[in-house]
mmCIF file of C-alpha atoms and ligand atoms in Angstrom:
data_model
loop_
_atom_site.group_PDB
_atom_site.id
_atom_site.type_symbol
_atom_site.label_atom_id
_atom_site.label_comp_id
_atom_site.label_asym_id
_atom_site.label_seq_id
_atom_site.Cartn_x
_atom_site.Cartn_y
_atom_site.Cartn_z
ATOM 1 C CA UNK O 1 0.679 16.028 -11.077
ATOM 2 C CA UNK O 2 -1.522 18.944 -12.120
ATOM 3 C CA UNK O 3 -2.761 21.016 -9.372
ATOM 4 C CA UNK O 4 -6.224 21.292 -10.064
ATOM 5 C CA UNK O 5 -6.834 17.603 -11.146
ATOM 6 C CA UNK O 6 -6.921 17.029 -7.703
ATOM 7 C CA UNK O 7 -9.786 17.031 -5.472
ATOM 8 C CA UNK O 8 -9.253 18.213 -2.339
ATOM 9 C CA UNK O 9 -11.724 16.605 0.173
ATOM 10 C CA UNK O 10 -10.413 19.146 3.145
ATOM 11 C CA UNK O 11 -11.550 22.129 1.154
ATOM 12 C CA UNK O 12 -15.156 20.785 0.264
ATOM 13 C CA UNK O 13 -15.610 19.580 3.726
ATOM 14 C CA UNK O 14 -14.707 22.977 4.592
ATOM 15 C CA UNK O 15 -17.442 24.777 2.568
ATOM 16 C CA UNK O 16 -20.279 22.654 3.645
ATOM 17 C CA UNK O 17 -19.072 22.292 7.483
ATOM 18 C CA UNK O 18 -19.550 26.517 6.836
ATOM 19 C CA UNK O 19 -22.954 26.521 5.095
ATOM 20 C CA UNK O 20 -24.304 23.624 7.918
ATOM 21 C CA UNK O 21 -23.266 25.975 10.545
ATOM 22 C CA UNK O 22 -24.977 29.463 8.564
ATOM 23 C CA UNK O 23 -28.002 26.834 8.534
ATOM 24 C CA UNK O 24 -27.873 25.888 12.112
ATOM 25 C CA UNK O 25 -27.636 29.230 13.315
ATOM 26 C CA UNK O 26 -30.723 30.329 11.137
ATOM 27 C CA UNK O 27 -32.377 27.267 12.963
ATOM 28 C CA UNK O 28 -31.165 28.027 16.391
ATOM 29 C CA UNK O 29 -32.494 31.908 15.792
ATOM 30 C CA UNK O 30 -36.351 30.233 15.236
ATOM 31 C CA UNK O 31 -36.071 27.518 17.557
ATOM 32 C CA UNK O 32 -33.263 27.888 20.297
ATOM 33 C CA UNK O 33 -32.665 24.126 19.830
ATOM 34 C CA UNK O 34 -29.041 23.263 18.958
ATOM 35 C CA UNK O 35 -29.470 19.880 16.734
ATOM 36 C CA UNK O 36 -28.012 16.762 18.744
ATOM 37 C CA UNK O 37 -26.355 13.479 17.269
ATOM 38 C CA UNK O 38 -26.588 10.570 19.615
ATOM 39 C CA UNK O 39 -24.154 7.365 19.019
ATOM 40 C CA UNK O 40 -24.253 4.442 20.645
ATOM 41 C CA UNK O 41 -20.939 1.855 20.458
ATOM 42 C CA UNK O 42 -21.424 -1.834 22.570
ATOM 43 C CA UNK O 43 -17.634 -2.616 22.905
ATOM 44 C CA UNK O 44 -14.223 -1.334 22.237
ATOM 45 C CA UNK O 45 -13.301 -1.944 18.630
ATOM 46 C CA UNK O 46 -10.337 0.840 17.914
ATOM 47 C CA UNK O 47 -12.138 1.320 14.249
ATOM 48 C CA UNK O 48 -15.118 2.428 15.942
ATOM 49 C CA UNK O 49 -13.994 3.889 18.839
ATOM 50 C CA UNK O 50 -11.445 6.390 16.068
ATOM 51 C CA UNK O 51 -14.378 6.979 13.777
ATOM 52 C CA UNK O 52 -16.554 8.186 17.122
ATOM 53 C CA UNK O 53 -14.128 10.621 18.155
ATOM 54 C CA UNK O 54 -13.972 12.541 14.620
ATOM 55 C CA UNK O 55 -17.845 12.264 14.677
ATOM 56 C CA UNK O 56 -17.535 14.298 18.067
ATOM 57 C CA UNK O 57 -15.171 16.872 17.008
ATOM 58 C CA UNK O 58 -16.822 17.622 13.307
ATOM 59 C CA UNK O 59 -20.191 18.068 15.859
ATOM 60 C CA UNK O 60 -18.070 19.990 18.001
ATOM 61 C CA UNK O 61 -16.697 22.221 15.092
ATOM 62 C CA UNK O 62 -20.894 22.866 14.264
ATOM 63 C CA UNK O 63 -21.631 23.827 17.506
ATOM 64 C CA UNK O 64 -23.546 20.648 17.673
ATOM 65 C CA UNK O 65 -24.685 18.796 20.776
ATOM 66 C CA UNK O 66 -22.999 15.051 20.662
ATOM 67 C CA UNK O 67 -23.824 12.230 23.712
ATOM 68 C CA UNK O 68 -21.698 9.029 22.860
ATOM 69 C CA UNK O 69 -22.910 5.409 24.455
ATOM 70 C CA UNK O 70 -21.062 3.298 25.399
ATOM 71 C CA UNK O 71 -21.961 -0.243 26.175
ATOM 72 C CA UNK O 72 -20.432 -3.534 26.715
ATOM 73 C CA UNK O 73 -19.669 -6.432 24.307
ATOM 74 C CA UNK O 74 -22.175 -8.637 26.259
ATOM 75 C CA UNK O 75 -24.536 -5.663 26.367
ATOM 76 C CA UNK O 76 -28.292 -8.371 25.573
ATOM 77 C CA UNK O 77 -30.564 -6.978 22.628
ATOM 78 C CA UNK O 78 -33.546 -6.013 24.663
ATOM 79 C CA UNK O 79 -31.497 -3.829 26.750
ATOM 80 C CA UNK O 80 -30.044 -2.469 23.157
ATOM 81 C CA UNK O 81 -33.049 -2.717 22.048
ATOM 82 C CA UNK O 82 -34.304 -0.306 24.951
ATOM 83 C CA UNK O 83 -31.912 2.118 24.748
ATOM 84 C CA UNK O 84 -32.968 2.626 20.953
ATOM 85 C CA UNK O 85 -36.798 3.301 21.964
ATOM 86 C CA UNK O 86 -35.291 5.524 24.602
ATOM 87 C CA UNK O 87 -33.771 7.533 22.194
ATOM 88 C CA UNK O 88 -36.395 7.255 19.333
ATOM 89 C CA UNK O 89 -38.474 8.888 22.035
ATOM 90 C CA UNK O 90 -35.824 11.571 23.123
ATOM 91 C CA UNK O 91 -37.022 15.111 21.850
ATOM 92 C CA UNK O 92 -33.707 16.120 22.815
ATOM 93 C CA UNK O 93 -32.031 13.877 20.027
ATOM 94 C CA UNK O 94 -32.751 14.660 16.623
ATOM 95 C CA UNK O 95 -30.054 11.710 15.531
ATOM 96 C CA UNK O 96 -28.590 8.398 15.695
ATOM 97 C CA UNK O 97 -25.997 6.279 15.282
ATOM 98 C CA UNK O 98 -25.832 2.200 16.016
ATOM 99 C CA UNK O 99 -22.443 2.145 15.292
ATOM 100 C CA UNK O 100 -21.408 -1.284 13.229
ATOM 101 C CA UNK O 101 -19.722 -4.545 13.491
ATOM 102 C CA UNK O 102 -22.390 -5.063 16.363
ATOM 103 C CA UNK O 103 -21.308 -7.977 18.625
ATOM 104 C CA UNK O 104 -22.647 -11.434 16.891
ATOM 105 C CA UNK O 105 -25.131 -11.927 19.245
ATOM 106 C CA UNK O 106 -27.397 -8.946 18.921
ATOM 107 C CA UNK O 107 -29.402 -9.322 15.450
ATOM 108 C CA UNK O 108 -27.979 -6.365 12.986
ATOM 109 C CA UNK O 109 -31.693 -6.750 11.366
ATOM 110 C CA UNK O 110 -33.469 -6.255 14.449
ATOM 111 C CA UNK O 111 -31.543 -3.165 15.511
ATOM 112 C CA UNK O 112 -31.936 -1.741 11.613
ATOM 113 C CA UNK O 113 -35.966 -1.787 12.250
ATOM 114 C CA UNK O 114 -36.077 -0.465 15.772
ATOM 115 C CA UNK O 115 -34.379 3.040 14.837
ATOM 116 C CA UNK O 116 -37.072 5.422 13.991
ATOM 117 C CA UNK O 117 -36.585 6.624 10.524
ATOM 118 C CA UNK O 118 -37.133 9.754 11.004
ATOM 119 C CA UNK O 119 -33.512 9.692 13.157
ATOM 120 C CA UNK O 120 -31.802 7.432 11.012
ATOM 121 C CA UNK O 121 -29.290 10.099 9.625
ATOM 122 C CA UNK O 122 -26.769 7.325 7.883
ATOM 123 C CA UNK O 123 -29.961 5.586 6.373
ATOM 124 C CA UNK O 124 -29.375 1.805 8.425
ATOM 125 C CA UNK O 125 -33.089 1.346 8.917
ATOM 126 C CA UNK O 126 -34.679 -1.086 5.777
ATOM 127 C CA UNK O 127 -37.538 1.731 5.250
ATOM 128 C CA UNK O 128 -34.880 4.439 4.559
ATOM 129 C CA UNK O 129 -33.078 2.294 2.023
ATOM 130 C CA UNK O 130 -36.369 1.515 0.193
ATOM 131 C CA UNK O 131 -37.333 4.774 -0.281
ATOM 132 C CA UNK O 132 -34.142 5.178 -1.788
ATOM 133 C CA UNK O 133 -34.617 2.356 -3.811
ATOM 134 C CA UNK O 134 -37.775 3.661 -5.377
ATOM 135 C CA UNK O 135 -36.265 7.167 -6.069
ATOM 136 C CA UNK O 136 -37.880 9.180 -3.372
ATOM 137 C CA UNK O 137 -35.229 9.036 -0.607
ATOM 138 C CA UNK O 138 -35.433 10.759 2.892
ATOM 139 C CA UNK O 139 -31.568 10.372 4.267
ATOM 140 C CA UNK O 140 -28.960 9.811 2.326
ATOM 141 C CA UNK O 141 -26.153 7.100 3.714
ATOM 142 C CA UNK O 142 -23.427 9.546 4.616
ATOM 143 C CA UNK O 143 -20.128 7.755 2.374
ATOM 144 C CA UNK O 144 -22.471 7.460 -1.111
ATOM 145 C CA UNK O 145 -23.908 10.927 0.132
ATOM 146 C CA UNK O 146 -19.931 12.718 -0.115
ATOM 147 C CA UNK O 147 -19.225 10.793 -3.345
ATOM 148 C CA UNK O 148 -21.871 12.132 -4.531
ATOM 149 C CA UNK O 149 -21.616 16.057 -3.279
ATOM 150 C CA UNK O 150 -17.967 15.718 -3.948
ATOM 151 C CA UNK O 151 -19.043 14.852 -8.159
ATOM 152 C CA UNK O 152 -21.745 17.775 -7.865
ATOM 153 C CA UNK O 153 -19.413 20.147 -6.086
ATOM 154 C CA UNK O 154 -16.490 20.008 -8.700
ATOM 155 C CA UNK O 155 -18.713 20.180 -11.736
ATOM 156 C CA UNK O 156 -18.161 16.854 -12.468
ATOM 157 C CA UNK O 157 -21.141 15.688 -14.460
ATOM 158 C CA UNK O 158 -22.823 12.554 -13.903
ATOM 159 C CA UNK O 159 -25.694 12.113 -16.201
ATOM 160 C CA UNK O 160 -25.781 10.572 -19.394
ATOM 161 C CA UNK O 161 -21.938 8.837 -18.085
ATOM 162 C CA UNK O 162 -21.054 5.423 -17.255
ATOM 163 C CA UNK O 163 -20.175 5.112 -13.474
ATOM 164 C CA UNK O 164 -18.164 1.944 -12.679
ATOM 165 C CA UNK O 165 -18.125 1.140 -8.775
ATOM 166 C CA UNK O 166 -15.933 -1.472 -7.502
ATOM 167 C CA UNK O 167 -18.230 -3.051 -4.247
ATOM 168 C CA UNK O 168 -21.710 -3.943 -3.216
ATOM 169 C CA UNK O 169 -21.725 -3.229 0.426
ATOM 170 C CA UNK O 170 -24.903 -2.198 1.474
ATOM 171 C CA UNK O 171 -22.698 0.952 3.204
ATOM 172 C CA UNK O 172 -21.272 1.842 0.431
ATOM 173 C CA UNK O 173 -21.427 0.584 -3.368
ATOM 174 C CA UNK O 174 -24.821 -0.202 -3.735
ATOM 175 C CA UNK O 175 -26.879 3.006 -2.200
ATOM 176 C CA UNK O 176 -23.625 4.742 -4.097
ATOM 177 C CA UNK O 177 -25.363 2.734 -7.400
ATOM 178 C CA UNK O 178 -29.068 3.699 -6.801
ATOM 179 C CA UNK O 179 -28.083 7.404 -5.971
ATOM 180 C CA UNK O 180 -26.615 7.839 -8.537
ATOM 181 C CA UNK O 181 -29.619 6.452 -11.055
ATOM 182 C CA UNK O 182 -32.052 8.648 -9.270
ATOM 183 C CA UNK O 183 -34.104 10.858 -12.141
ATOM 184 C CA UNK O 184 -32.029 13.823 -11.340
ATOM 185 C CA UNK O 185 -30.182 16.032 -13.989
ATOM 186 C CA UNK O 186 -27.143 15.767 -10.838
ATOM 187 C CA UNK O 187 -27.989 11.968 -11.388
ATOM 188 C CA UNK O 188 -29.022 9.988 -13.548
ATOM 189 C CA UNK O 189 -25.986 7.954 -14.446
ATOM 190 C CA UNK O 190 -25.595 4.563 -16.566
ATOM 191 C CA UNK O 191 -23.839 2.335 -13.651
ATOM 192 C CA UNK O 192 -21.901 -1.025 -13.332
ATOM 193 C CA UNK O 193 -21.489 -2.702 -10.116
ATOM 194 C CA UNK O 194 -18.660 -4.937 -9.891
ATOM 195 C CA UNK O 195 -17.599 -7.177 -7.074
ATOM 196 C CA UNK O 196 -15.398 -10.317 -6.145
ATOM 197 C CA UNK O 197 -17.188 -12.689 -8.383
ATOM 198 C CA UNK O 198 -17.090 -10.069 -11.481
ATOM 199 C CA UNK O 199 -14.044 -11.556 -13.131
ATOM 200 C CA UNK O 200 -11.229 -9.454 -14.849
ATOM 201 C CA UNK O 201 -12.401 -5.683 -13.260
ATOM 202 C CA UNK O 202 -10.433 -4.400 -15.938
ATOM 203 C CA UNK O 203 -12.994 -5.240 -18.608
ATOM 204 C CA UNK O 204 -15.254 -2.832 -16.526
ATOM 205 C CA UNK O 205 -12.883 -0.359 -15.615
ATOM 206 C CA UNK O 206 -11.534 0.231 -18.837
ATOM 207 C CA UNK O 207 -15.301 1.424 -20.232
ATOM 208 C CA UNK O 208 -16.088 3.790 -17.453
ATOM 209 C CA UNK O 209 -15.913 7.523 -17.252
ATOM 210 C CA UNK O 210 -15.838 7.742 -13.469
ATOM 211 C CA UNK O 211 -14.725 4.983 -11.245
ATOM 212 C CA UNK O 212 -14.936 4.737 -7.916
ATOM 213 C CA UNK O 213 -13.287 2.213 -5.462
ATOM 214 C CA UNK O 214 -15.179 0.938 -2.612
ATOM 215 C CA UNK O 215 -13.478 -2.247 -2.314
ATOM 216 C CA UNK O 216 -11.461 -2.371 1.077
ATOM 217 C CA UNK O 217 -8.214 -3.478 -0.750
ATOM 218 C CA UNK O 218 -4.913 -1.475 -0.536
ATOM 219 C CA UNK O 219 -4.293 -0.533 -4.196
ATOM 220 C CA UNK O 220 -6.130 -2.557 -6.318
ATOM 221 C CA UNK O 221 -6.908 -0.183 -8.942
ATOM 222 C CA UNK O 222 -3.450 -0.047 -11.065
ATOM 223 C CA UNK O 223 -3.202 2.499 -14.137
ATOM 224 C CA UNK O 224 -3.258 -0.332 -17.061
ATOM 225 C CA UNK O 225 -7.103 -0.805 -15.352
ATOM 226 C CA UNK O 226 -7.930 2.750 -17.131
ATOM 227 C CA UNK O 227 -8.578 3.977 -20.052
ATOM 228 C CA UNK O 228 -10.032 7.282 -21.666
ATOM 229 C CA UNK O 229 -8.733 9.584 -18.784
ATOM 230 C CA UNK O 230 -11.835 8.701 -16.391
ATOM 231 C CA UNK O 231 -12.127 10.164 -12.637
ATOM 232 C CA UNK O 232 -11.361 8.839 -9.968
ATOM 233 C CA UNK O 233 -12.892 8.494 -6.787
ATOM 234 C CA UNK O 234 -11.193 6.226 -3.817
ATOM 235 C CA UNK O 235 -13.302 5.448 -0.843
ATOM 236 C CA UNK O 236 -11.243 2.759 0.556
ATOM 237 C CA UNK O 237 -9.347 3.314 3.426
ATOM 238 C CA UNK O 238 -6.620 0.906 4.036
ATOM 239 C CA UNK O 239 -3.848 1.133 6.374
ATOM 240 C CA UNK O 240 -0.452 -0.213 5.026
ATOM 241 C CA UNK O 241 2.752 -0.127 7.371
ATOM 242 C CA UNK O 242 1.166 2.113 9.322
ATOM 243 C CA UNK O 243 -0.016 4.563 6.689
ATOM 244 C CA UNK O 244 -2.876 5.437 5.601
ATOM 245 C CA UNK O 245 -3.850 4.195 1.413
ATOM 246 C CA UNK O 246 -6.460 4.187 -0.627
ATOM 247 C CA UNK O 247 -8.280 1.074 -3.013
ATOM 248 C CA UNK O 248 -6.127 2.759 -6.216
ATOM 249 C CA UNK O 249 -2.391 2.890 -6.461
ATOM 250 C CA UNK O 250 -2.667 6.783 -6.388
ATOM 251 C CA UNK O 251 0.975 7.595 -7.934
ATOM 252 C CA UNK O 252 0.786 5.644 -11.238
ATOM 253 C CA UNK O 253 -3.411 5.875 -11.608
ATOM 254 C CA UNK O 254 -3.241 9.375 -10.850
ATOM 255 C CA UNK O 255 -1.005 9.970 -14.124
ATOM 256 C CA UNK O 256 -3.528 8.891 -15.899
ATOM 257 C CA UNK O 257 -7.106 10.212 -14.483
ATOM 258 C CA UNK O 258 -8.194 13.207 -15.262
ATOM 259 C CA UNK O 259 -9.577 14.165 -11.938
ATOM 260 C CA UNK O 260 -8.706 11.954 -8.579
ATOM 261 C CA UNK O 261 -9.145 11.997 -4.698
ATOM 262 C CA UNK O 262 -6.563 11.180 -2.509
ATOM 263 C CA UNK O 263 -6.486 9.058 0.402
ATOM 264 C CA UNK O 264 -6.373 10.821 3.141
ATOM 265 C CA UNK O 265 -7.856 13.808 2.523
ATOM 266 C CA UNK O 266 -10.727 12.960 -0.551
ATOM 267 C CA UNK O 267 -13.582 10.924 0.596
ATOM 268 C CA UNK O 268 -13.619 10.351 4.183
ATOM 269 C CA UNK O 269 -13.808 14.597 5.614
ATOM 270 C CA UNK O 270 -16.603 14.805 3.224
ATOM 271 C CA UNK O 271 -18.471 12.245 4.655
ATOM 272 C CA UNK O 272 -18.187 13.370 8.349
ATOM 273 C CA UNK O 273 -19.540 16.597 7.072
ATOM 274 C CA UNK O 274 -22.471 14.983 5.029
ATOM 275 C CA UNK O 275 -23.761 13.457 8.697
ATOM 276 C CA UNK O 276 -23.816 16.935 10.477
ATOM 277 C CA UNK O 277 -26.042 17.954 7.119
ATOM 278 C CA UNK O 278 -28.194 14.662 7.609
ATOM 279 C CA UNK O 279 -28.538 15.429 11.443
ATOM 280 C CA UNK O 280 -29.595 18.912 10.631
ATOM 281 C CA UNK O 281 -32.361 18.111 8.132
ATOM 282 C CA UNK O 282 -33.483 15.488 10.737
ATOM 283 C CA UNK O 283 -33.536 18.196 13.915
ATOM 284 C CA UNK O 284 -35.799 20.815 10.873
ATOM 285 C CA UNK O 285 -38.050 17.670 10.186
ATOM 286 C CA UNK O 286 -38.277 16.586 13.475
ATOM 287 C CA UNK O 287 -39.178 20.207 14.567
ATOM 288 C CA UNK O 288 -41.275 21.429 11.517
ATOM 289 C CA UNK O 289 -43.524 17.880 12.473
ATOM 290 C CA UNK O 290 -44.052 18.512 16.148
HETATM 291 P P1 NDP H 301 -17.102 -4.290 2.428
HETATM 292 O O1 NDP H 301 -16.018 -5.225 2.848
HETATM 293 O O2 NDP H 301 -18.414 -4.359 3.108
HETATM 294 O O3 NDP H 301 -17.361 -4.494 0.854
HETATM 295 C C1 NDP H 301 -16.293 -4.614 -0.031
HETATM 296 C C2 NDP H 301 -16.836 -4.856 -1.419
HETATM 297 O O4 NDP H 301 -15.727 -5.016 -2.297
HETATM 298 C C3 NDP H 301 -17.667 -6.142 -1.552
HETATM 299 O O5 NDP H 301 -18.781 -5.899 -2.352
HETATM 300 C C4 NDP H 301 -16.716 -7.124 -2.215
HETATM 301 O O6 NDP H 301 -17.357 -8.071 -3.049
HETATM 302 C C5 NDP H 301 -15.886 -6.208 -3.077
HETATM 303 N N1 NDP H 301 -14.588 -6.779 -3.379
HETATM 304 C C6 NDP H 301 -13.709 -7.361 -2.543
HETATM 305 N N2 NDP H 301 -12.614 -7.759 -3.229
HETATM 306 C C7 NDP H 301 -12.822 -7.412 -4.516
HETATM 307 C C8 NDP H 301 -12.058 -7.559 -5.708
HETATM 308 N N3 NDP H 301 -10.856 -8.127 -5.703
HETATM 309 N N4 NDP H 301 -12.587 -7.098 -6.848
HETATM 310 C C9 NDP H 301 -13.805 -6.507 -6.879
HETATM 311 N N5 NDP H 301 -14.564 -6.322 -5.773
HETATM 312 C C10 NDP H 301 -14.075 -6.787 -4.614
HETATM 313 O O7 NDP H 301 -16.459 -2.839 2.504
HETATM 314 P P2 NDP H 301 -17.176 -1.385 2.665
HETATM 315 O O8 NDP H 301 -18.050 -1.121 1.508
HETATM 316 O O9 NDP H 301 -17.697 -1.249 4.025
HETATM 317 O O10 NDP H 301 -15.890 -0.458 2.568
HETATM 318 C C11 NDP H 301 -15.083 -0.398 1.399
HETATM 319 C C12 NDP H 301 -13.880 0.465 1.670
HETATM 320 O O11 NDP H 301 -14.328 1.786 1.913
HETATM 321 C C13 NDP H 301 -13.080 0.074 2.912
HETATM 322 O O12 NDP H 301 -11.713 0.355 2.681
HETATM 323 C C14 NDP H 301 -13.597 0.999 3.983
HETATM 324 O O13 NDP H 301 -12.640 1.234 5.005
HETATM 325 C C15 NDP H 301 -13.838 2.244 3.179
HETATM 326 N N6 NDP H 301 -14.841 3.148 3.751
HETATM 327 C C16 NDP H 301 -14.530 4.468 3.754
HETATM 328 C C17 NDP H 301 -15.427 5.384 4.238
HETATM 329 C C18 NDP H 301 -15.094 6.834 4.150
HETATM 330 O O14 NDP H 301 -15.850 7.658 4.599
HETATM 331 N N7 NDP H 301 -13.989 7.214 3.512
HETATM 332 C C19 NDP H 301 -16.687 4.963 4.858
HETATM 333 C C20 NDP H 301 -16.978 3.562 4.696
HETATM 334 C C21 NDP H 301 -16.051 2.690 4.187
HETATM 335 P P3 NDP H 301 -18.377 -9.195 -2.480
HETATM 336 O O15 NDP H 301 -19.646 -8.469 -2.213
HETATM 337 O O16 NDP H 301 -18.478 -10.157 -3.594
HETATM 338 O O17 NDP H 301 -17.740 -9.746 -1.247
#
């Protein structure tokens, strides 16, 4: 494969993780606050508990100031619920994290309200996914966010081109949809959402210029689902034998696309990096407010 059809995640992650910590220097200079990301985790699910730890170490590698909780399974919603006013109320925390699958019990909706807004760096809370909706977004949801520095970042233009995205999650395919039809020249895309009940993807695929997988499914994207050298961008993150793969069969789509990520190493270091941005912007709105 062609060098530079490629798109090296590591690299891009690299440049922003060094213009977020230019920024946060400028901001400690005027402030002498470090910004802070807060996460709180009720149980032990390894997931989780792995996608934590690089959260810690891409805040360590920004000089920022991380404090993980961690609660138990059978941790009750008011005292979740607590914890969340505590930290709305922190001045010391300019971000947070409810990590997700919560346990059953505790009401996902609930928890979404009770984060102040102005914290909510991966955009969980109902009012930060509205404003989205209606074009004039605060936080962007960190995954959609690094799909869609990644496109800006390598020139890859957007508007006026028809985005296919395989998945609605509300984490992933859909903000990924109504980011990328924001009136914005880096924008303003024609986009098709597909999903399990779409039928033969293929007859969605085949008409796109960029694709991107967010399905959750080792390899579902095969090179007869392309046509017209499109990009590609995998988000899915599968892990097969012990190895990590991506939602397209990389080898024989890769022949084929005319720009790709891999998996590892496309999506997922981008979108670590797009939280420390997130938390930053928070930490200069938070302070610029007080
Ligand atoms: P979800 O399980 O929440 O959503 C999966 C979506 O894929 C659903 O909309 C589902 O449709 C759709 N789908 C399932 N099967 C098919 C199919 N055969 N054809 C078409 N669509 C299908 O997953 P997430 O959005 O949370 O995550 C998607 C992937 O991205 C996962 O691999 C996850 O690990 C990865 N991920 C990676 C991140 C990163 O930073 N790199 C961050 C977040 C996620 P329906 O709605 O009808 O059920």
């Amino acid at each position: 494969m062609e060098k530079d059809k490629l798109i090296d995640g590591k690299a891009i992650s690299m440049q922003i993780q060094e213009e977020v910590i230019l920024e946060s220097e400028e901001f400690f200079e005027k402030t002498n606050i470090y910004p802070k990301l807060s996460v709180v985790i009720l149980g032990e699910d390894p997931a989780s508990l792995f996608y934590i730890r690089m959260i810690e170490k891409t805040c360590k590698k920004v000089g920022f100031q991380f404090e993980k909780y961690s609660l138990s399974a059978q941790t009750k919603e008011n005292e979740l619920l607590n914890l969340i006013e505590q930290l709305n109320n922190d001045n010391k925390t300019h971000g947070i994290i409810i990590q997700t699958p919560l346990p059953r019990h505790i009401s996902q909706n609930n928890i979404q309200k009770a984060l102040s807004a102005d914290k909510d760096v991966d955009c969980f809370n109902p009012i930060n996914m509205g404003k989205l909706a209606i074009g004039n977004p605060s936080f962007l949801p960190c995954t959609p966010y690094a799909v869609f520095e990644i496109l800006k970042r390598e020139k890859i233009k957007v508007e006026g081109k028809h985005v296919v995205i395989v998945g609605r999650s509300s984490i992933v395919g859909k903000p990924l949809a109504l980011i990328l039809l924001l009136k914005n020249p880096d924008a303003n895309a024609t986009v098709t959402v597909c999903h399990s009940r779409s039928g033969n993807l293929a007859n969605f695929t085949r008409k796109a210029d960029i694709i991107v997988a967010a399905v959750g499914q080792a390899e579902l994207i095969k090179a007869d689902m392309l046509e017209s050298y499109p990009v590609v961008i995998d988000v899915g993150t599968n892990e097969v034998d012990g190895k990590l793969v991506g939602d397209v069969s990389f080898e024989e789509v890769s022949k084929i696309a005319s720009r790709i990520t891999p998996v590892p190493g496309g999506v997922g270091p981008v979108t670590n990096m797009m939280l420390m941005k997130n938390t930053l912007q928070a930490a200069k709105n938070i302070v610029q407010n007080n």
